[in-house]
Every structure is written in structure tokens, then in C-alpha cells.
mmCIF file of C-alpha atoms in Angstrom:
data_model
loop_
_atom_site.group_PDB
_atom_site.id
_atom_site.type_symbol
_atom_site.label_atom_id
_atom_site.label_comp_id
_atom_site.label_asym_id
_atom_site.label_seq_id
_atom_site.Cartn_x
_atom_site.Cartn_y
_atom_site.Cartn_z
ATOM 1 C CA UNK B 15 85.031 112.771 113.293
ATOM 2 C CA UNK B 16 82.746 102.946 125.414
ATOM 3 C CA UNK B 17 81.160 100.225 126.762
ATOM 4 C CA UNK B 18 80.767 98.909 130.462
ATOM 5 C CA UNK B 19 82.166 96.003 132.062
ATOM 6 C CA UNK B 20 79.254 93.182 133.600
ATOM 7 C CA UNK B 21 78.967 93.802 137.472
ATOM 8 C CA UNK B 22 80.930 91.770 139.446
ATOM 9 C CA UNK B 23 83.675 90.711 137.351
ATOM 10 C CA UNK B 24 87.319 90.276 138.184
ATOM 11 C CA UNK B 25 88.337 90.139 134.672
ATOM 12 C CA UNK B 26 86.423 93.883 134.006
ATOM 13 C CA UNK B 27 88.271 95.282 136.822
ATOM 14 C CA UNK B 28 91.617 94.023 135.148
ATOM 15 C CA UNK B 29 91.026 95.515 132.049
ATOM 16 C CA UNK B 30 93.754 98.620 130.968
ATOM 17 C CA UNK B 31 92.387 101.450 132.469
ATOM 18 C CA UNK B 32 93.184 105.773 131.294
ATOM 19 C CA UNK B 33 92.240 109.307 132.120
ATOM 20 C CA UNK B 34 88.365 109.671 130.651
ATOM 21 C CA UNK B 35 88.543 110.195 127.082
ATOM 22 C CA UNK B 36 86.654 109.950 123.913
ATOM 23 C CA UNK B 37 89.508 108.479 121.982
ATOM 24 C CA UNK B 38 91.685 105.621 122.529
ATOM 25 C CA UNK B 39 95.589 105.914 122.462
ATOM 26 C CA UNK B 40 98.296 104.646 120.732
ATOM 27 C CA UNK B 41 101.834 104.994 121.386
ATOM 28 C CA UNK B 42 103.406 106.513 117.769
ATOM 29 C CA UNK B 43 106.427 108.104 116.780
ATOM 30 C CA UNK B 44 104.876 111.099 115.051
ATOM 31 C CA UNK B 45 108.331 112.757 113.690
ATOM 32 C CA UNK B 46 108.005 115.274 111.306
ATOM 33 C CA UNK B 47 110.711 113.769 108.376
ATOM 34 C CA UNK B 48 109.184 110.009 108.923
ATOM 35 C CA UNK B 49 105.417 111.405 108.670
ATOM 36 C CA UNK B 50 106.616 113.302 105.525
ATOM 37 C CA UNK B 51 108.302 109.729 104.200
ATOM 38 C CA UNK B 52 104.709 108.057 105.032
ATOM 39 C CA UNK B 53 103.089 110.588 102.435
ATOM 40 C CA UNK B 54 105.249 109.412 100.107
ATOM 41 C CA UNK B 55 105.593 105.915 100.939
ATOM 42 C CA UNK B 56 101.889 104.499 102.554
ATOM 43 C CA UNK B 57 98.708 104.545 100.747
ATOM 44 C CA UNK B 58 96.243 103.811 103.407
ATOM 45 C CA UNK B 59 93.188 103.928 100.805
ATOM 46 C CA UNK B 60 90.474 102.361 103.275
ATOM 47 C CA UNK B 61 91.184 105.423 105.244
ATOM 48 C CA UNK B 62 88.792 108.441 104.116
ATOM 49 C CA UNK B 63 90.777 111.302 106.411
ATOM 50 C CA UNK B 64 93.553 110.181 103.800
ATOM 51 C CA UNK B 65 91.404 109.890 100.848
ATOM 52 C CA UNK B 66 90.557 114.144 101.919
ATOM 53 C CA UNK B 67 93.980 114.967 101.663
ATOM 54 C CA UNK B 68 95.261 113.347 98.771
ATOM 55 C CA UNK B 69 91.991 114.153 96.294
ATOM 56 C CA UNK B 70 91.772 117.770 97.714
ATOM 57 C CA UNK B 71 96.023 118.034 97.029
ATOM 58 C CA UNK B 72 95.203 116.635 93.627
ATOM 59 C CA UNK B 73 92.398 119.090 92.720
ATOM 60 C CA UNK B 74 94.039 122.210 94.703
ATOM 61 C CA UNK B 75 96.898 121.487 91.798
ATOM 62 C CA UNK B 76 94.850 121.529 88.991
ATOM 63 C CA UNK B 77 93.395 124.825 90.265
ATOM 64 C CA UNK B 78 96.421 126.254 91.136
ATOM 65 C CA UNK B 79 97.575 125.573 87.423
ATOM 66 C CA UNK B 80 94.187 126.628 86.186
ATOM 67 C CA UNK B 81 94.954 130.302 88.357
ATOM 68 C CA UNK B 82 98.194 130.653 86.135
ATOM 69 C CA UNK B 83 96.647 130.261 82.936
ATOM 70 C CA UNK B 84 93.775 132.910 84.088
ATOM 71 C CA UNK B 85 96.021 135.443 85.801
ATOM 72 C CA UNK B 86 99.784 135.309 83.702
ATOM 73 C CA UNK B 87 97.880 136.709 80.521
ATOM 74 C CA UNK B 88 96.667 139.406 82.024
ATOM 75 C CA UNK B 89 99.721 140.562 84.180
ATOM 76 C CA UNK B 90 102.535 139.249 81.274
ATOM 77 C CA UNK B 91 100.414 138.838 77.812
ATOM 78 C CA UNK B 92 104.069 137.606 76.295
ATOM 79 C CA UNK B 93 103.184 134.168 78.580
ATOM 80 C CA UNK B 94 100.224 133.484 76.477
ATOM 81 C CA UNK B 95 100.419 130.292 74.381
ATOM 82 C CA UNK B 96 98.615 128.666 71.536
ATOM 83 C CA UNK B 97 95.378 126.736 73.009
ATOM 84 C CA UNK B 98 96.109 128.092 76.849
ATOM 85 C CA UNK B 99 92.314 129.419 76.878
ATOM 86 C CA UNK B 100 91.033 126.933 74.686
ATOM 87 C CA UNK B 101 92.345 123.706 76.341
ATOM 88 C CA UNK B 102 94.684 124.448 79.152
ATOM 89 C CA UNK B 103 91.651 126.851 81.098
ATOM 90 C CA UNK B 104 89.240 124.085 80.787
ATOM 91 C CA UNK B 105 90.978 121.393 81.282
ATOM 92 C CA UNK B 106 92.773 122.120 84.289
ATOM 93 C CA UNK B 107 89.329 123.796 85.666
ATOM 94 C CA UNK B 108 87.465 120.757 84.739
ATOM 95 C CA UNK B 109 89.934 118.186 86.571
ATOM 96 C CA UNK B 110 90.369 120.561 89.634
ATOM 97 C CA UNK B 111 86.268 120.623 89.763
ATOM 98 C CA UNK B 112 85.352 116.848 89.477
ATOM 99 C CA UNK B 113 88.292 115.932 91.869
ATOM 100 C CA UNK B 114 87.080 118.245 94.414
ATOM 101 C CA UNK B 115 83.706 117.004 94.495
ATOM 102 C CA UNK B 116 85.924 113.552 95.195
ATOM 103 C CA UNK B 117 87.174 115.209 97.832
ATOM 104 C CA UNK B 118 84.502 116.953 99.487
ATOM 105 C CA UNK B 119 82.575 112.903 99.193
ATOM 106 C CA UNK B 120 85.617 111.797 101.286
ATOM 107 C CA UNK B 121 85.025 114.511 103.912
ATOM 108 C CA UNK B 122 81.382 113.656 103.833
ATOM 109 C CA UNK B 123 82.224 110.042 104.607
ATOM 110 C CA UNK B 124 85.167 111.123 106.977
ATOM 111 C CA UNK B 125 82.824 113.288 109.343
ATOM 112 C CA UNK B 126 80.384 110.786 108.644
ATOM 113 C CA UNK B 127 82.649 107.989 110.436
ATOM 114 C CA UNK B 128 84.883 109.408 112.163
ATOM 115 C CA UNK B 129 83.594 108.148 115.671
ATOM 116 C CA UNK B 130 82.111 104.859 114.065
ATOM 117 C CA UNK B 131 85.033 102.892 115.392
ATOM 118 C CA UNK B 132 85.144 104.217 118.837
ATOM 119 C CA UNK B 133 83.382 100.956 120.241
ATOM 120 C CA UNK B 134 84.914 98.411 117.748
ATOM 121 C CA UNK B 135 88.647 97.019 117.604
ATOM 122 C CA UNK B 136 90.903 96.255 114.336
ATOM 123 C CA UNK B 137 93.425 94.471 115.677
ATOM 124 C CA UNK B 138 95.359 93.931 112.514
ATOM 125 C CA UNK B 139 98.508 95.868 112.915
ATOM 126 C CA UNK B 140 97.149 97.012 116.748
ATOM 127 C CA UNK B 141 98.816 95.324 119.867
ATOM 128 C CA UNK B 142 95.824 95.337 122.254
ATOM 129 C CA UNK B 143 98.700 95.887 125.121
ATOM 130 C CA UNK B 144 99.530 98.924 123.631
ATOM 131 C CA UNK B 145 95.876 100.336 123.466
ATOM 132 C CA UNK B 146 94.735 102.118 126.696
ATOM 133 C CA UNK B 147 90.950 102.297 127.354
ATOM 134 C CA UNK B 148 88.713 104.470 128.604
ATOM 135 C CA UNK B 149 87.010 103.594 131.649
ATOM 136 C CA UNK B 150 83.018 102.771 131.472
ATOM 137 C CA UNK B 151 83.060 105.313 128.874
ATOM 138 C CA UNK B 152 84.724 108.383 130.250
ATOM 139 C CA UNK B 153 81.699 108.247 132.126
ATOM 140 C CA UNK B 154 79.038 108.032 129.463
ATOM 141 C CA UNK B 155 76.785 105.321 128.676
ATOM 142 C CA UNK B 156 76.018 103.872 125.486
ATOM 143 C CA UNK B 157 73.096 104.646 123.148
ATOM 144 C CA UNK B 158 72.976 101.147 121.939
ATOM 145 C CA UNK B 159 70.648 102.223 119.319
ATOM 146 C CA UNK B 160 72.910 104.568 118.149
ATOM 147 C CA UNK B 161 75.967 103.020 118.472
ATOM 148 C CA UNK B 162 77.327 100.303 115.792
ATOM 149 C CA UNK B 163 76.373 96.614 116.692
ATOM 150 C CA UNK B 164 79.561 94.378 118.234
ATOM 151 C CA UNK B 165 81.134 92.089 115.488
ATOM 152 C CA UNK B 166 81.247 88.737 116.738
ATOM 153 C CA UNK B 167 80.173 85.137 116.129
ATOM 154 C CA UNK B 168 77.273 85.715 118.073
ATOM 155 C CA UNK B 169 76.039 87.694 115.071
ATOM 156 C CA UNK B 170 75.769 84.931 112.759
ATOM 157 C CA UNK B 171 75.305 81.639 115.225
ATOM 158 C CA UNK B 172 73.135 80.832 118.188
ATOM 159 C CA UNK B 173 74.528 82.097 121.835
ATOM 160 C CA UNK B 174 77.202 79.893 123.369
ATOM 161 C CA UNK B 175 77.437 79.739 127.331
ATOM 162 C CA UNK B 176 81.211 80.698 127.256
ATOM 163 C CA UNK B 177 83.484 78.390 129.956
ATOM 164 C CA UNK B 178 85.060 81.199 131.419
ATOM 165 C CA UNK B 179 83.642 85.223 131.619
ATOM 166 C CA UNK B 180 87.203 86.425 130.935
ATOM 167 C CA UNK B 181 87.294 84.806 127.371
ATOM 168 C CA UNK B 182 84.139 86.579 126.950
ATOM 169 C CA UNK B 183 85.614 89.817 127.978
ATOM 170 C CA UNK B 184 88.703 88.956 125.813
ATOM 171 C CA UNK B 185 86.970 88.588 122.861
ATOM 172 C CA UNK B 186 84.856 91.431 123.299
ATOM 173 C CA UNK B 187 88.001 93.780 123.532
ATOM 174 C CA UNK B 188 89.910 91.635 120.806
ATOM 175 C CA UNK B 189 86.852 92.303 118.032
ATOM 176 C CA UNK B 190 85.155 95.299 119.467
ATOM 177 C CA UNK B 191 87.514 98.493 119.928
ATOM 178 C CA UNK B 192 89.312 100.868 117.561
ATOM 179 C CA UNK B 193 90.558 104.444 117.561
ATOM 180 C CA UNK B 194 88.011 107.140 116.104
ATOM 181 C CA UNK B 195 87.973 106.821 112.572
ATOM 182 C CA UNK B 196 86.162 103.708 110.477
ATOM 183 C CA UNK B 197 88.219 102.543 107.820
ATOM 184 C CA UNK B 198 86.257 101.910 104.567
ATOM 185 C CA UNK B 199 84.909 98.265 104.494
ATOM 186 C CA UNK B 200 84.743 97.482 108.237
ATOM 187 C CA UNK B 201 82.017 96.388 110.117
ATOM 188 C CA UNK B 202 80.794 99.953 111.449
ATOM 189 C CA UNK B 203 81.461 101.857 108.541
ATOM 190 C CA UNK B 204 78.518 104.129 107.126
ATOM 191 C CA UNK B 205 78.004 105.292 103.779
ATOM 192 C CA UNK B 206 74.569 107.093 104.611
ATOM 193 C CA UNK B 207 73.114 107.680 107.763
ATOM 194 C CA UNK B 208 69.520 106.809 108.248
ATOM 195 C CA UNK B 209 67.534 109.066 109.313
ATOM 196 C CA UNK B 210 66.840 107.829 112.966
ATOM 197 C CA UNK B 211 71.195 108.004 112.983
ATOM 198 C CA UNK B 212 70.728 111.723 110.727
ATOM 199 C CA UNK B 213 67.966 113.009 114.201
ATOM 200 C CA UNK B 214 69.961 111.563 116.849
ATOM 201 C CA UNK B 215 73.055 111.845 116.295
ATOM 202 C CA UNK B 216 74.692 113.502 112.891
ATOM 203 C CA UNK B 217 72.548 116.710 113.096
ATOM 204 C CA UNK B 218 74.299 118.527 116.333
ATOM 205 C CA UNK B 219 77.891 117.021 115.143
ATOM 206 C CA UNK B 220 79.765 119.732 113.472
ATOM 207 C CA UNK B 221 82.600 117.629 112.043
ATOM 208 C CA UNK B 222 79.604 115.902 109.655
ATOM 209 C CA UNK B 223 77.876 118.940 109.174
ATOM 210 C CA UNK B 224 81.453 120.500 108.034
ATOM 211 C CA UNK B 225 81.565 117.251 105.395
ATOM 212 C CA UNK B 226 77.819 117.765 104.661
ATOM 213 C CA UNK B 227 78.195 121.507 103.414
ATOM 214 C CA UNK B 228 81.688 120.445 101.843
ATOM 215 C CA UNK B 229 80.376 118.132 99.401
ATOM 216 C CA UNK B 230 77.531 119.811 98.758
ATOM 217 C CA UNK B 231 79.712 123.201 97.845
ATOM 218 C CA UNK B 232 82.122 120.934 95.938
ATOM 219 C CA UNK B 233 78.819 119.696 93.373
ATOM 220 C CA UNK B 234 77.468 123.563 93.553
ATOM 221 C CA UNK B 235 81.300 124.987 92.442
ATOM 222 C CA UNK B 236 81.077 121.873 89.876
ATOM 223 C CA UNK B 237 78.523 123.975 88.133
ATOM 224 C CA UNK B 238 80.291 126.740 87.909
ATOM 225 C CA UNK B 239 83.500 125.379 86.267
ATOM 226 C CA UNK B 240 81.525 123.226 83.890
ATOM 227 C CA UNK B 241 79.407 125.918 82.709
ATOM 228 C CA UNK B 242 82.789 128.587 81.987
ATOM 229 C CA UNK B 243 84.130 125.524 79.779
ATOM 230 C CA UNK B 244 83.885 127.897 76.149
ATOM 231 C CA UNK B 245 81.052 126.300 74.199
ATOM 232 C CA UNK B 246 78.838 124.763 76.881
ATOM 233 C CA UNK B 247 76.663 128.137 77.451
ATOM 234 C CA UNK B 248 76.704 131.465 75.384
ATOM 235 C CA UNK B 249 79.048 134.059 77.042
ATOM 236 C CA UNK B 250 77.457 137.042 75.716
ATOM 237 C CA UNK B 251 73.893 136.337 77.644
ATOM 238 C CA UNK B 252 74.923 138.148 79.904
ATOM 239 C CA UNK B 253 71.913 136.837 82.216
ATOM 240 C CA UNK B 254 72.679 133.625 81.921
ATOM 241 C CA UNK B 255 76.310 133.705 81.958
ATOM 242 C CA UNK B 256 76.064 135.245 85.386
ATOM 243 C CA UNK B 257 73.553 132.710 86.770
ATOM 244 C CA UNK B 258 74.581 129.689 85.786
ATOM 245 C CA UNK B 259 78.506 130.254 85.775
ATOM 246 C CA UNK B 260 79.387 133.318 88.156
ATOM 247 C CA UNK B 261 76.241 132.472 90.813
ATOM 248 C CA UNK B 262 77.538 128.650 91.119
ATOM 249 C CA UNK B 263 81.198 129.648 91.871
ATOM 250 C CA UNK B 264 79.796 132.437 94.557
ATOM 251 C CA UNK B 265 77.573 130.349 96.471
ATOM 252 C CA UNK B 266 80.238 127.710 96.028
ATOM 253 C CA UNK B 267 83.014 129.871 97.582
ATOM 254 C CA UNK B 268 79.895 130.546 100.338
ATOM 255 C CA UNK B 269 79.798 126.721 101.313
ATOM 256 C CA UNK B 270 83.359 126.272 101.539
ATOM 257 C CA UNK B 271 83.678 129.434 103.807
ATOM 258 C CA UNK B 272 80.406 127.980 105.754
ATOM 259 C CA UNK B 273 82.378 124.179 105.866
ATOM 260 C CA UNK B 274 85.732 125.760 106.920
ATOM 261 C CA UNK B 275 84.285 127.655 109.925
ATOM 262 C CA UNK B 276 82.489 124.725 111.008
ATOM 263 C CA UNK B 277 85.638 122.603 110.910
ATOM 264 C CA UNK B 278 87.669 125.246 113.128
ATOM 265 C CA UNK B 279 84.631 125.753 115.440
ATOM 266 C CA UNK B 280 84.848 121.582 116.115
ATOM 267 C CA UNK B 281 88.344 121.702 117.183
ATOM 268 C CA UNK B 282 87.717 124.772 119.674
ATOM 269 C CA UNK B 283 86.711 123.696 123.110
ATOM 270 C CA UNK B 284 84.513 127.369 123.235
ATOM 271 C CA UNK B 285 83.349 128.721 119.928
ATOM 272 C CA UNK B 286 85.544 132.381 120.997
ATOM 273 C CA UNK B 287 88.900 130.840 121.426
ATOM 274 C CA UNK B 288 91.018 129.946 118.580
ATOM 275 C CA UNK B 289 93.094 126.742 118.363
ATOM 276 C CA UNK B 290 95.771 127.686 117.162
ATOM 277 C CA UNK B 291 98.253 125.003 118.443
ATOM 278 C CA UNK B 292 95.942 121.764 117.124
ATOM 279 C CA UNK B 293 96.898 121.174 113.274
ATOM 280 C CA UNK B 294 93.332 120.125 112.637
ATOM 281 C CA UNK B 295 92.358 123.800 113.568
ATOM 282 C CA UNK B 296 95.247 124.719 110.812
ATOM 283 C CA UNK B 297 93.991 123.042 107.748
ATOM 284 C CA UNK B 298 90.094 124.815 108.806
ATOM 285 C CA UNK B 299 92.464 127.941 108.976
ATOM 286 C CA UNK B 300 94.099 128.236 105.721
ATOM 287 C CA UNK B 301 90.544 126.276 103.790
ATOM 288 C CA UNK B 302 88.981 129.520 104.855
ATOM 289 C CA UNK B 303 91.488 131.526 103.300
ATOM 290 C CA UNK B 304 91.551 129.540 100.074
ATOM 291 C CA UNK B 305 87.456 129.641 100.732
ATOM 292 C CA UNK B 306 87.384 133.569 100.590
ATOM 293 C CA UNK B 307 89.672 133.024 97.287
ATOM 294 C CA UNK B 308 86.758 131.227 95.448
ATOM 295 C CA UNK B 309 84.097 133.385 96.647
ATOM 296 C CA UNK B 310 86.079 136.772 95.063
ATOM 297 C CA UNK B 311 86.883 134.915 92.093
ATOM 298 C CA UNK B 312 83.194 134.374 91.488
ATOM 299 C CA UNK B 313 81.583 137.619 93.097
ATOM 300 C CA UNK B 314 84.438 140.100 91.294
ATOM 301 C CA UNK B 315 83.567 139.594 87.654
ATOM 302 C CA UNK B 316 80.005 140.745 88.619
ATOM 303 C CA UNK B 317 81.480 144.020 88.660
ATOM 304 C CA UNK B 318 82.237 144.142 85.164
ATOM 305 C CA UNK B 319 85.642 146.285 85.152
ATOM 306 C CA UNK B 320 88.766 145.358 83.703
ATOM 307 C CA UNK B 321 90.346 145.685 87.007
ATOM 308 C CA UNK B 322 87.661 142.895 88.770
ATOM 309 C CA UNK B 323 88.721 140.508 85.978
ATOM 310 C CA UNK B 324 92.133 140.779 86.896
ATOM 311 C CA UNK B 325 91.458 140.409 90.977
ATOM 312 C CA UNK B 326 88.902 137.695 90.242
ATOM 313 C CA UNK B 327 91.773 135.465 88.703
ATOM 314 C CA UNK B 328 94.148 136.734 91.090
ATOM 315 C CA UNK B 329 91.977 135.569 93.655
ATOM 316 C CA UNK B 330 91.649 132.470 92.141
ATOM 317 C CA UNK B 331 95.160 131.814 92.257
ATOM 318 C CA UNK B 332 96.143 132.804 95.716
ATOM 319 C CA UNK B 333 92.706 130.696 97.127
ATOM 320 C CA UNK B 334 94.095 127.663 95.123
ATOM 321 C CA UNK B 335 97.311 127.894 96.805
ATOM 322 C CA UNK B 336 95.734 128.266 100.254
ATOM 323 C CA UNK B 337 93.348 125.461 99.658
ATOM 324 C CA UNK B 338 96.753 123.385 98.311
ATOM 325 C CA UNK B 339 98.212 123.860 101.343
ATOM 326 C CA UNK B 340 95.460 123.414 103.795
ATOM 327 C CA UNK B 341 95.307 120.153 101.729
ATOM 328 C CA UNK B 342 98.510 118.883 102.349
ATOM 329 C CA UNK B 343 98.592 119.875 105.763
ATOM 330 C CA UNK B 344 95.108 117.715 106.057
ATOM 331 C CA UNK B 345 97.060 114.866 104.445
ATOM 332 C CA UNK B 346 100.033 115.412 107.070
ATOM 333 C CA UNK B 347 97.584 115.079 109.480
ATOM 334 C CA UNK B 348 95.578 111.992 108.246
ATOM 335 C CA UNK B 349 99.187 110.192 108.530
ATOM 336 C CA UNK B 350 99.460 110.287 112.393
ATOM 337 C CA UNK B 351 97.348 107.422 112.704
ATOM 338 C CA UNK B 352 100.316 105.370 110.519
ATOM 339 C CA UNK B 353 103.555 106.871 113.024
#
């Protein structure tokens, strides 16, 4: 999912300086075991990077289950159990469906804020020593416009003439810079962007467009799995079985494919050269995998062989597990920012 100093001040020039960059830094200890013990131990749950990983985890599990039941009774009929496709199918498709479309809100509001706080500073938990900032912007200016208002009491009272510039400056850094991401409930976060924000802004940045097409793939594949639930439509219209249940799950697996792309394509510095050594790049990786799982499950029944049934729920199982573990590797990831 940058400011400049006033002319002519000492205090400006004494400010910790780094290499341009678009991000701030933050000295962690990023250990593979301890981030593991994080997932396990830290709920960060004003963090939307971590809200991705968890709900998509959750709902990749409920698919995954959801693949057994479609796949085990036709490869070993002896697994079949009393009220597996009447309960067990839909249920576990159901859950999978409306936590995904959780999840694919999250990414929404992840790519959505992801470079709201890059002007603004939590300090809670942040030593301001330990925080290196990029000079005047990397080089860039400001679109002030654009760019999420300051947080300070000059918000709510009348200007003060401050006694000394430096406190000024102080301040300013103390209440006005973060790393990347805006954590749900803080000053800069965005739940929608306006329009002016949607033209200027949102509509060139591929990490929101990625979110965009997510959630709207999530509510499209919502369709899909609501309308196989036995009773809802009548199977044998054949027509309408096809649109409103097969179609749904296609165009579904589509968006996901479309999202996943999108999300690799942001992490690659040229749109020809893989990644493969950012995990970011990963979890885009193995979503597309689990994104070409979806689509076949959907497209394959069009067929109408005996054979397509059985791919279609094979391919529904092995694009669950790749979406599980592009999932967890997302929620690996979201944990850096806790090291």
C-alpha cells in the first residue's frame, strides 16, 4: 500500500536524515521462529494487512474442507457420510464465501491505506530515535491536497506563535510521521476515497486497484457459493443453474486471477521481471495459483462429463490449498511490522 523542512532552520538541518525512500525504517528483529510466535501470540486488529491474512486463512480453511467433501466421494465413495452433501458442502462453502468477502474488504481497505501514514507519526510503541527519515521527501514534494491533513492542536484551536521553531519542528515529527500502513481508527485512515482522492491518486496505484478487483471478486464468487447451497435455485434448469451458480464462480476465479497479477506486478520494479526474492511477490504468486483453482472449478462443470466434475472439485481443492497458503504467508508478512 514527506514533508520539507522551513528555509533557514537549524533545527530542520538536525533532523535524522536516510538514503531517499518512500518508507520509513525501523530497526526489527524479523526471525523466522519469533514472527511465527507473533501469529500466534499478537492480534494487531487495527491493522488491515493483518486483518487480510487472518480472514483469508480462515476462509481458505473452510474451502479447503469444503474441497474434501466435493472431491473424497468421488475418488473413495466409502468416505461418504450421512448429511456430507446436505450440510457439510454448504456449510463449509457458505463460511469460506462470506469470510472471503471479509477478506477481500480488508485488502480493499489495506491498498486503500497503505501509504496513508507515510506523512503522519504514531508514536505509541515507536522511539522517534529509532525512526530514520527521508530527506525533503526522497526528493518529492507534497500534494497537500492529496495528502492527509497534520494532526495537531492547531486543528482544533487558534494558531499559537510557538517560543522556539525547534518545538515546532518537534512536534511536527512527534504527531506527524508513521511507516506506510494506516492503522484502523487513526487520524489518516480512509474508508472510501472521494472521488477527487479516487482521480488523483487511487486510479494509477496498483496495490488499490489489486484490493478493488479483490473485493469485488470476493462478492461476485459470493454468488456463486450461495446459489449451489441445494434448495436456493433448481438444479435441473440447466440455464439457470449455469448462470447464476457456474458463471459467478468463473468470473469470480477471473477477478482473483486479475487481483493476483496486479499484486505481483506492484512489487516488480519492471512489469517483465519477476520478484521472486520479496515475500509480498510470494503470496501474489501462489493467490494466482489458488486463483486458476477457482476459475477451473467453475468453468469445468460447463463441460458436462463425468470426468469435468471430478477435475472441477479437484481443482477446487488444490486452489483452496494454494490460496491457504498464500494466506498465511500474507499473514507472515503482515507481522514484520510487530518484530
Amino acid at each position: 500500500m514527506d514533508d520539507k523542512s522551513p528555509q533557514g532552520s537549524s533545527d530542520a538541518d538536525a533532523m535524522p536524515q536516510a538514503p531517499p525512500s518512500s518508507h520509513l525504517s525501523i530497526k526489527r528483529n524479523a526471525g523466522f521462529l519469533h514472527r511465527v510466535k507473533l501469529m500466534c501470540t499478537k492480534f494487531p486488529v487495527r491493522d488491515s494487512s493483518w486483518w487480510v491474512g487472518v480472514t483469508f486463512t480462515v476462509g481458505s480453511t473452510a474451502f479447503v474442507i469444503n474441497g474434501f467433501f466435493l472431491f473424497l466421494p468421488l475418488e473413495a465413495p466409502e468416505s461418504i457420510f450421512a448429511g456430507e452433501a446436505a450440510y457439510g458442502v454448504p456449510i463449509s462453502g457458505v463460511i469460506g464465501g462470506l469470510v472471503f468477502v471479509l477478506g477481500g474488504w480488508s485488502t480493499f481497505l489495506e491498498g486503500l491505506n497503505l501509504k496513508q501514514e507515510r506523512n503522519v507519526i504514531m508514536t505509541a510503541g515507536v522511539i522517534v530515535d529509532d525512526v530514520e527519515v527521508p530527506e525533503k521527501n526522497g526528493g518529492k514534494s507534497i500534494d497537500v491536497e492529496s495528502s492527509p491533513k497534520y494532526v495537531s492542536e492547531s486543528d482544533h484551536e487558534p494558531m499559537r506563535h510557538s517560543a522556539s521553531p525547534s518545538a515546532s519542528i518537534r512536534q511536527t515529527l512527534d504527531t506527524s510521521i508513521a511507516p506506510g500502513l494506516a492503522m484502523i481508527g487513526s487520524p489518516a485512515f480512509l474508508w472510501y476515497p472521494s472521488m477527487r482522492q479516487f482521480r488523483k491518486t487511487y486510479w494509477s496505484d496498483m496495490c488499490f486497484l489489486s484490493g478493488l478487483v479483490t473485493f469485488i471478486g470476493t462478492w461476485i464468487f459470493l454468488v456463486g457459493v450461495l446459489t449451489s447451497v441445494p434448495g436456493v435455485i433448481d438444479f435441473t434448469n440447466i440455464p439457470l443453474f449455469y448462470g447464476s451458480s457456474l458463471f459467478p464462480t468463473t468470473f469470480g476465479g477471473v477477478l482473483f486471477i486479475t487481483a493476483s497479477v496486479m499484486q505481483m506486478l506492484s512489487v516488480q520494479r519492471k512489469w517483465y521481471i519477476p520478484e521472486p526474492l520479496h515475500l509480498d511477490w510470494h503470496v501474489g504468486f501462489v493467490n494466482l495459483i489458488g486463483s486458476v483453482g477457482f476459475l477451473l472449478a467453475g468453468a469445468l462443470p460447463y463441460i458436462g462429463t463425468e470426468e469435468a466434475t471430478r477435475q472441477s472439485a479437484l481443482s477446487s481443492l488444490w486452489g483452496s490449498w494454494a490460496f491457504l497458503v498464500g494466506s498465511f504467508l500474507q499473514w507472515y508478512w503482515a507481522m514484520e511490522n510487530y518484530c
